Amino acid sequence: MSSAAVPTLVADRNFVDDALAAILRDHPTSGPNPVSAAMRFAVLNGGQRLRPVLALRIGRLAKADLQLVTRGAVAIELFHCASLIVDDLPCMDDEMMRRGQPTVHRQFGEATAVLAAFSLVALAARHATEGVTCPAEAEHLSCFQQKLLRVLDCNSLVGGQAMDLAAPGASSRRLAELKTAPLFQLSAWAGLLGSPFDEPHRHQLSHFGHEFGVSYQLMDDLNDGHASSRAEFEQQLAQTRSLLHPFAAKAAEIHEMLDYLENKSIA
């Protein structure tokens, strides 16, 4: 594939945005419904889309079924947006702004925000498998759906949020592994849907997704002033990058995402 044929980061984000908009547009409602409006506000109000873009790029590297990958990628972003609604609530991080706009609970009220978060989780889980008739595809997506729901667990995202609430502002690898890495590792799994890659390569990319998530969290901590030193982030980024060595130049567009993290940490 020529370099001109490789989608840019902006193009991948636009692809994800269009897919999200289509799903939310087709989401059925009966009459005026503030929950549906809150869902759209939470999802379509900007965002880096790093998780679904990572899934798409791993999918291209792994020669996966891109229709299945896209299903998984979109489900992950819906799930992520639901988690942000919850994180921002007054009983959690009590955030006033998100992506340059009022948080969902400020815009629609706490009750509607909670209901929107529940609805986005349900929509994510349903979208992962809904309408699939091919038995082989259904099996792949059912396994992915189980992984998706397992991320919402006291040993995963919920446990990470509980740890963060207990020690606000604390920076630690364990927190990153619980609160941030699971969805990035899930992105790697989504990117492998329908891939012919053997188990060692699948394991390598799954591990990469996990470490990418830790790198992202350390970058975020560094920018927020919560990291003890830049050296920890740089060491983590180098370790994460080394996991792509077996794929050589074929992983160029995934390396670009690590470059993005590095550049964002300098800004």
Tab-separated table of C-alpha atoms in Angstrom:
chain	number	residue	atom	x	y	z
A	1	MET	CA	0.000	0.000	0.000
A	2	SER	CA	1.376	3.426	-0.893
A	3	SER	CA	1.736	6.087	1.767
A	4	ALA	CA	-0.909	8.155	-0.052
A	5	ALA	CA	-3.426	5.352	0.470
A	6	VAL	CA	-2.901	5.166	4.233
A	7	PRO	CA	-5.622	7.133	6.076
A	8	THR	CA	-4.379	10.050	8.150
A	9	LEU	CA	-5.227	10.395	11.826
A	10	VAL	CA	-7.832	13.011	10.888
A	11	ALA	CA	-9.356	10.713	8.275
A	12	ASP	CA	-9.609	7.847	10.768
A	13	ARG	CA	-11.228	10.164	13.317
A	14	ASN	CA	-13.722	11.399	10.740
A	15	PHE	CA	-14.580	7.802	9.837
A	16	VAL	CA	-15.255	7.042	13.516
A	17	ASP	CA	-17.277	10.246	13.958
A	18	ASP	CA	-19.474	9.379	10.968
A	19	ALA	CA	-20.062	5.849	12.295
A	20	LEU	CA	-20.984	7.172	15.749
A	21	ALA	CA	-23.341	9.768	14.302
A	22	ALA	CA	-25.081	7.118	12.205
A	23	ILE	CA	-25.608	4.831	15.195
A	24	LEU	CA	-26.999	7.609	17.380
A	25	ARG	CA	-29.175	8.903	14.535
A	26	ASP	CA	-30.679	5.446	14.122
A	27	HIS	CA	-31.141	4.981	17.875
A	28	PRO	CA	-34.948	4.797	18.265
A	29	THR	CA	-36.738	7.169	20.646
A	30	SER	CA	-40.379	7.814	21.426
A	31	GLY	CA	-41.245	11.500	21.640
A	32	PRO	CA	-39.055	14.224	23.146
A	33	ASN	CA	-36.336	12.444	25.068
A	34	PRO	CA	-33.651	14.336	26.998
A	35	VAL	CA	-31.686	11.102	27.496
A	36	SER	CA	-31.173	10.658	23.752
A	37	ALA	CA	-30.100	14.286	23.448
A	38	ALA	CA	-27.655	13.798	26.320
A	39	MET	CA	-26.236	10.683	24.663
A	40	ARG	CA	-25.603	12.565	21.435
A	41	PHE	CA	-24.091	15.484	23.329
A	42	ALA	CA	-21.731	13.170	25.220
A	43	VAL	CA	-20.573	11.254	22.146
A	44	LEU	CA	-20.548	13.809	19.333
A	45	ASN	CA	-19.054	16.714	21.288
A	46	GLY	CA	-15.480	16.216	20.052
A	47	GLY	CA	-12.901	13.793	21.391
A	48	GLN	CA	-9.557	12.371	20.327
A	49	ARG	CA	-11.059	8.982	19.315
A	50	LEU	CA	-7.733	7.316	20.109
A	51	ARG	CA	-9.299	4.023	21.188
A	52	PRO	CA	-11.343	3.366	18.033
A	53	VAL	CA	-8.561	4.700	15.796
A	54	LEU	CA	-6.112	2.325	17.466
A	55	ALA	CA	-8.538	-0.539	16.739
A	56	LEU	CA	-8.771	0.467	13.075
A	57	ARG	CA	-5.012	0.698	12.692
A	58	ILE	CA	-4.332	-2.602	14.402
A	59	GLY	CA	-7.055	-4.066	12.194
A	60	ARG	CA	-5.278	-2.921	9.052
A	61	LEU	CA	-1.959	-4.234	10.350
A	62	ALA	CA	-3.498	-7.589	11.294
A	63	LYS	CA	-5.455	-7.932	8.027
A	64	ALA	CA	-8.610	-8.274	10.105
A	65	ASP	CA	-12.232	-8.064	8.960
A	66	LEU	CA	-12.660	-4.270	8.992
A	67	GLN	CA	-16.456	-4.474	9.239
A	68	LEU	CA	-16.106	-6.441	12.476
A	69	VAL	CA	-13.306	-4.165	13.642
A	70	THR	CA	-15.473	-1.106	13.063
A	71	ARG	CA	-18.300	-2.637	15.105
A	72	GLY	CA	-15.907	-3.223	17.970
A	73	ALA	CA	-14.226	0.178	17.647
A	74	VAL	CA	-17.523	2.071	17.758
A	75	ALA	CA	-18.775	0.035	20.717
A	76	ILE	CA	-15.591	0.912	22.621
A	77	GLU	CA	-16.022	4.642	21.990
A	78	LEU	CA	-19.662	4.551	23.125
A	79	PHE	CA	-18.529	2.739	26.264
A	80	HIS	CA	-15.717	5.258	26.810
A	81	CYS	CA	-18.107	8.205	26.492
A	82	ALA	CA	-20.411	6.584	29.059
A	83	SER	CA	-17.487	6.282	31.468
A	84	LEU	CA	-16.672	9.988	31.036
A	85	ILE	CA	-20.226	10.968	31.970
A	86	VAL	CA	-19.878	8.994	35.202
A	87	ASP	CA	-16.355	10.264	35.929
A	88	ASP	CA	-17.545	13.871	35.661
A	89	LEU	CA	-20.488	13.573	38.081
A	90	PRO	CA	-20.424	15.626	41.315
A	91	CYS	CA	-20.164	12.418	43.344
A	92	MET	CA	-17.064	11.424	41.357
A	93	ASP	CA	-14.571	13.951	39.950
A	94	ASP	CA	-17.075	16.843	39.958
A	95	GLU	CA	-15.927	18.267	36.627
A	96	MET	CA	-17.549	21.348	35.142
A	97	MET	CA	-16.163	21.159	31.606
A	98	ARG	CA	-15.348	18.364	29.163
A	99	ARG	CA	-13.896	18.863	25.666
A	100	GLY	CA	-14.416	22.609	25.929
A	101	GLN	CA	-18.136	22.261	26.700
A	102	PRO	CA	-20.200	21.872	29.880
A	103	THR	CA	-20.201	18.326	31.225
A	104	VAL	CA	-23.327	16.267	30.556
A	105	HIS	CA	-24.708	16.633	34.081
A	106	ARG	CA	-24.344	20.427	33.898
A	107	GLN	CA	-26.061	20.567	30.537
A	108	PHE	CA	-28.886	18.102	31.216
A	109	GLY	CA	-28.958	17.495	34.988
A	110	GLU	CA	-27.524	14.648	37.043
A	111	ALA	CA	-30.459	12.263	36.644
A	112	THR	CA	-30.452	12.514	32.849
A	113	ALA	CA	-26.655	12.154	32.801
A	114	VAL	CA	-26.812	8.897	34.763
A	115	LEU	CA	-29.541	7.543	32.499
A	116	ALA	CA	-27.542	8.546	29.410
A	117	ALA	CA	-24.484	6.693	30.712
A	118	PHE	CA	-26.551	3.536	31.306
A	119	SER	CA	-28.079	3.835	27.840
A	120	LEU	CA	-24.689	4.236	26.148
A	121	VAL	CA	-23.357	1.102	27.843
A	122	ALA	CA	-26.431	-0.807	26.674
A	123	LEU	CA	-26.121	0.604	23.156
A	124	ALA	CA	-22.411	-0.324	23.013
A	125	ALA	CA	-23.069	-3.904	24.089
A	126	ARG	CA	-26.003	-4.274	21.706
A	127	HIS	CA	-24.196	-2.741	18.742
A	128	ALA	CA	-21.349	-5.229	19.103
A	129	THR	CA	-23.562	-8.144	18.045
A	130	GLU	CA	-26.891	-6.815	16.770
A	131	GLY	CA	-28.003	-7.953	13.326
A	132	VAL	CA	-25.122	-10.386	12.772
A	133	THR	CA	-26.333	-13.540	11.014
A	134	CYS	CA	-23.076	-15.256	10.016
A	135	PRO	CA	-22.330	-17.870	12.729
A	136	ALA	CA	-18.559	-17.334	12.584
A	137	GLU	CA	-18.894	-13.547	12.830
A	138	ALA	CA	-21.458	-13.889	15.608
A	139	GLU	CA	-19.049	-16.055	17.597
A	140	HIS	CA	-16.188	-13.559	17.212
A	141	LEU	CA	-18.376	-10.635	18.225
A	142	SER	CA	-19.984	-12.485	21.134
A	143	CYS	CA	-16.531	-13.145	22.596
A	144	PHE	CA	-15.669	-9.484	22.081
A	145	GLN	CA	-18.916	-8.420	23.756
A	146	GLN	CA	-18.003	-10.455	26.833
A	147	LYS	CA	-14.615	-8.709	26.976
A	148	LEU	CA	-16.353	-5.339	26.592
A	149	LEU	CA	-18.693	-5.964	29.519
A	150	ARG	CA	-15.895	-7.424	31.635
A	151	VAL	CA	-14.111	-4.057	31.433
A	152	LEU	CA	-16.955	-2.623	33.543
A	153	ASP	CA	-15.812	-4.500	36.617
A	154	CYS	CA	-14.517	-3.791	40.110
A	155	ASN	CA	-11.173	-5.201	38.972
A	156	SER	CA	-11.082	-2.908	35.942
A	157	LEU	CA	-12.586	0.534	35.213
A	158	VAL	CA	-14.752	0.637	38.329
A	159	GLY	CA	-11.819	-0.418	40.498
A	160	GLY	CA	-9.634	2.247	38.917
A	161	GLN	CA	-12.205	4.962	39.542
A	162	ALA	CA	-12.565	3.808	43.158
A	163	MET	CA	-8.778	3.978	43.598
A	164	ASP	CA	-8.692	7.446	42.058
A	165	LEU	CA	-11.429	8.657	44.412
A	166	ALA	CA	-9.564	7.265	47.414
A	167	ALA	CA	-6.340	9.079	46.464
A	168	PRO	CA	-7.177	12.047	44.190
A	169	GLY	CA	-4.322	13.135	41.968
A	170	ALA	CA	-2.235	10.072	42.717
A	171	SER	CA	-0.094	8.875	39.839
A	172	SER	CA	0.698	5.208	39.678
A	173	ARG	CA	1.073	2.435	37.161
A	174	ARG	CA	-1.541	0.375	39.012
A	175	LEU	CA	-4.117	3.146	38.603
A	176	ALA	CA	-3.311	3.399	34.901
A	177	GLU	CA	-3.659	-0.372	34.520
A	178	LEU	CA	-7.113	-0.329	36.079
A	179	LYS	CA	-8.621	2.932	34.896
A	180	THR	CA	-7.129	3.527	31.448
A	181	ALA	CA	-5.368	0.489	29.991
A	182	PRO	CA	-8.417	-1.856	29.792
A	183	LEU	CA	-10.195	0.081	27.032
A	184	PHE	CA	-6.996	0.424	25.012
A	185	GLN	CA	-6.335	-3.296	25.347
A	186	LEU	CA	-9.938	-3.854	24.285
A	187	SER	CA	-9.167	-1.700	21.227
A	188	ALA	CA	-6.379	-4.099	20.322
A	189	TRP	CA	-8.761	-7.036	20.679
A	190	ALA	CA	-11.262	-5.235	18.438
A	191	GLY	CA	-8.504	-4.736	15.874
A	192	LEU	CA	-7.911	-8.487	15.802
A	193	LEU	CA	-11.503	-9.441	14.987
A	194	GLY	CA	-11.390	-11.775	12.011
A	195	SER	CA	-7.608	-11.528	11.769
A	196	PRO	CA	-5.593	-14.524	10.519
A	197	PHE	CA	-2.727	-13.639	12.892
A	198	ASP	CA	-1.417	-16.500	15.013
A	199	GLU	CA	-1.620	-16.525	18.802
A	200	PRO	CA	1.884	-15.102	19.496
A	201	HIS	CA	1.210	-12.073	17.277
A	202	ARG	CA	-2.254	-11.608	18.777
A	203	HIS	CA	-0.782	-11.714	22.275
A	204	GLN	CA	1.887	-9.191	21.260
A	205	LEU	CA	-0.688	-6.715	19.999
A	206	SER	CA	-2.952	-7.241	23.004
A	207	HIS	CA	-0.005	-6.487	25.260
A	208	PHE	CA	0.787	-3.441	23.135
A	209	GLY	CA	-2.775	-2.139	23.598
A	210	HIS	CA	-2.424	-2.458	27.371
A	211	GLU	CA	0.922	-0.659	27.411
A	212	PHE	CA	-0.371	2.046	25.067
A	213	GLY	CA	-3.079	2.729	27.643
A	214	VAL	CA	-0.510	3.039	30.429
A	215	SER	CA	1.519	5.406	28.230
A	216	TYR	CA	-1.568	7.506	27.580
A	217	GLN	CA	-2.337	7.800	31.288
A	218	LEU	CA	1.238	8.752	32.171
A	219	MET	CA	1.154	11.400	29.436
A	220	ASP	CA	-2.093	12.742	30.876
A	221	ASP	CA	-0.608	12.763	34.392
A	222	LEU	CA	2.441	14.621	33.099
A	223	ASN	CA	0.313	17.301	31.459
A	224	ASP	CA	-1.861	17.640	34.577
A	225	GLY	CA	1.183	18.031	36.817
A	226	HIS	CA	0.525	14.763	38.680
A	227	ALA	CA	3.545	12.836	37.375
A	228	SER	CA	6.677	12.696	39.501
A	229	SER	CA	8.999	12.952	36.484
A	230	ARG	CA	9.054	12.989	32.705
A	231	ALA	CA	11.532	10.104	32.724
A	232	GLU	CA	8.821	7.630	33.772
A	233	PHE	CA	6.681	8.580	30.783
A	234	GLU	CA	9.603	8.426	28.347
A	235	GLN	CA	10.661	5.015	29.640
A	236	GLN	CA	7.100	3.711	29.348
A	237	LEU	CA	6.734	5.104	25.819
A	238	ALA	CA	9.985	3.461	24.695
A	239	GLN	CA	8.891	0.142	26.196
A	240	THR	CA	5.540	0.393	24.432
A	241	ARG	CA	7.186	1.211	21.116
A	242	SER	CA	9.490	-1.807	21.426
A	243	LEU	CA	6.435	-4.103	21.331
A	244	LEU	CA	5.948	-3.129	17.679
A	245	HIS	CA	9.415	-4.327	16.614
A	246	PRO	CA	8.172	-7.708	15.306
A	247	PHE	CA	5.959	-5.880	12.804
A	248	ALA	CA	8.717	-3.571	11.478
A	249	ALA	CA	7.585	-0.976	8.924
A	250	LYS	CA	4.085	-2.485	8.722
A	251	ALA	CA	3.341	-0.824	12.067
A	252	ALA	CA	4.198	2.690	10.838
A	253	GLU	CA	0.729	4.152	11.348
A	254	ILE	CA	0.588	2.719	14.877
A	255	HIS	CA	3.980	4.278	15.596
A	256	GLU	CA	2.354	7.536	14.487
A	257	MET	CA	-0.050	7.243	17.414
A	258	LEU	CA	2.875	6.896	19.827
A	259	ASP	CA	4.408	9.981	18.204
A	260	TYR	CA	1.101	11.720	18.890
A	261	LEU	CA	1.346	10.892	22.595
A	262	GLU	CA	4.927	12.112	22.712
A	263	ASN	CA	4.080	15.375	20.964
A	264	LYS	CA	1.028	15.908	23.138
A	265	SER	CA	3.170	15.532	26.258
A	266	ILE	CA	5.385	18.403	25.102
A	267	ALA	CA	2.562	20.791	24.299
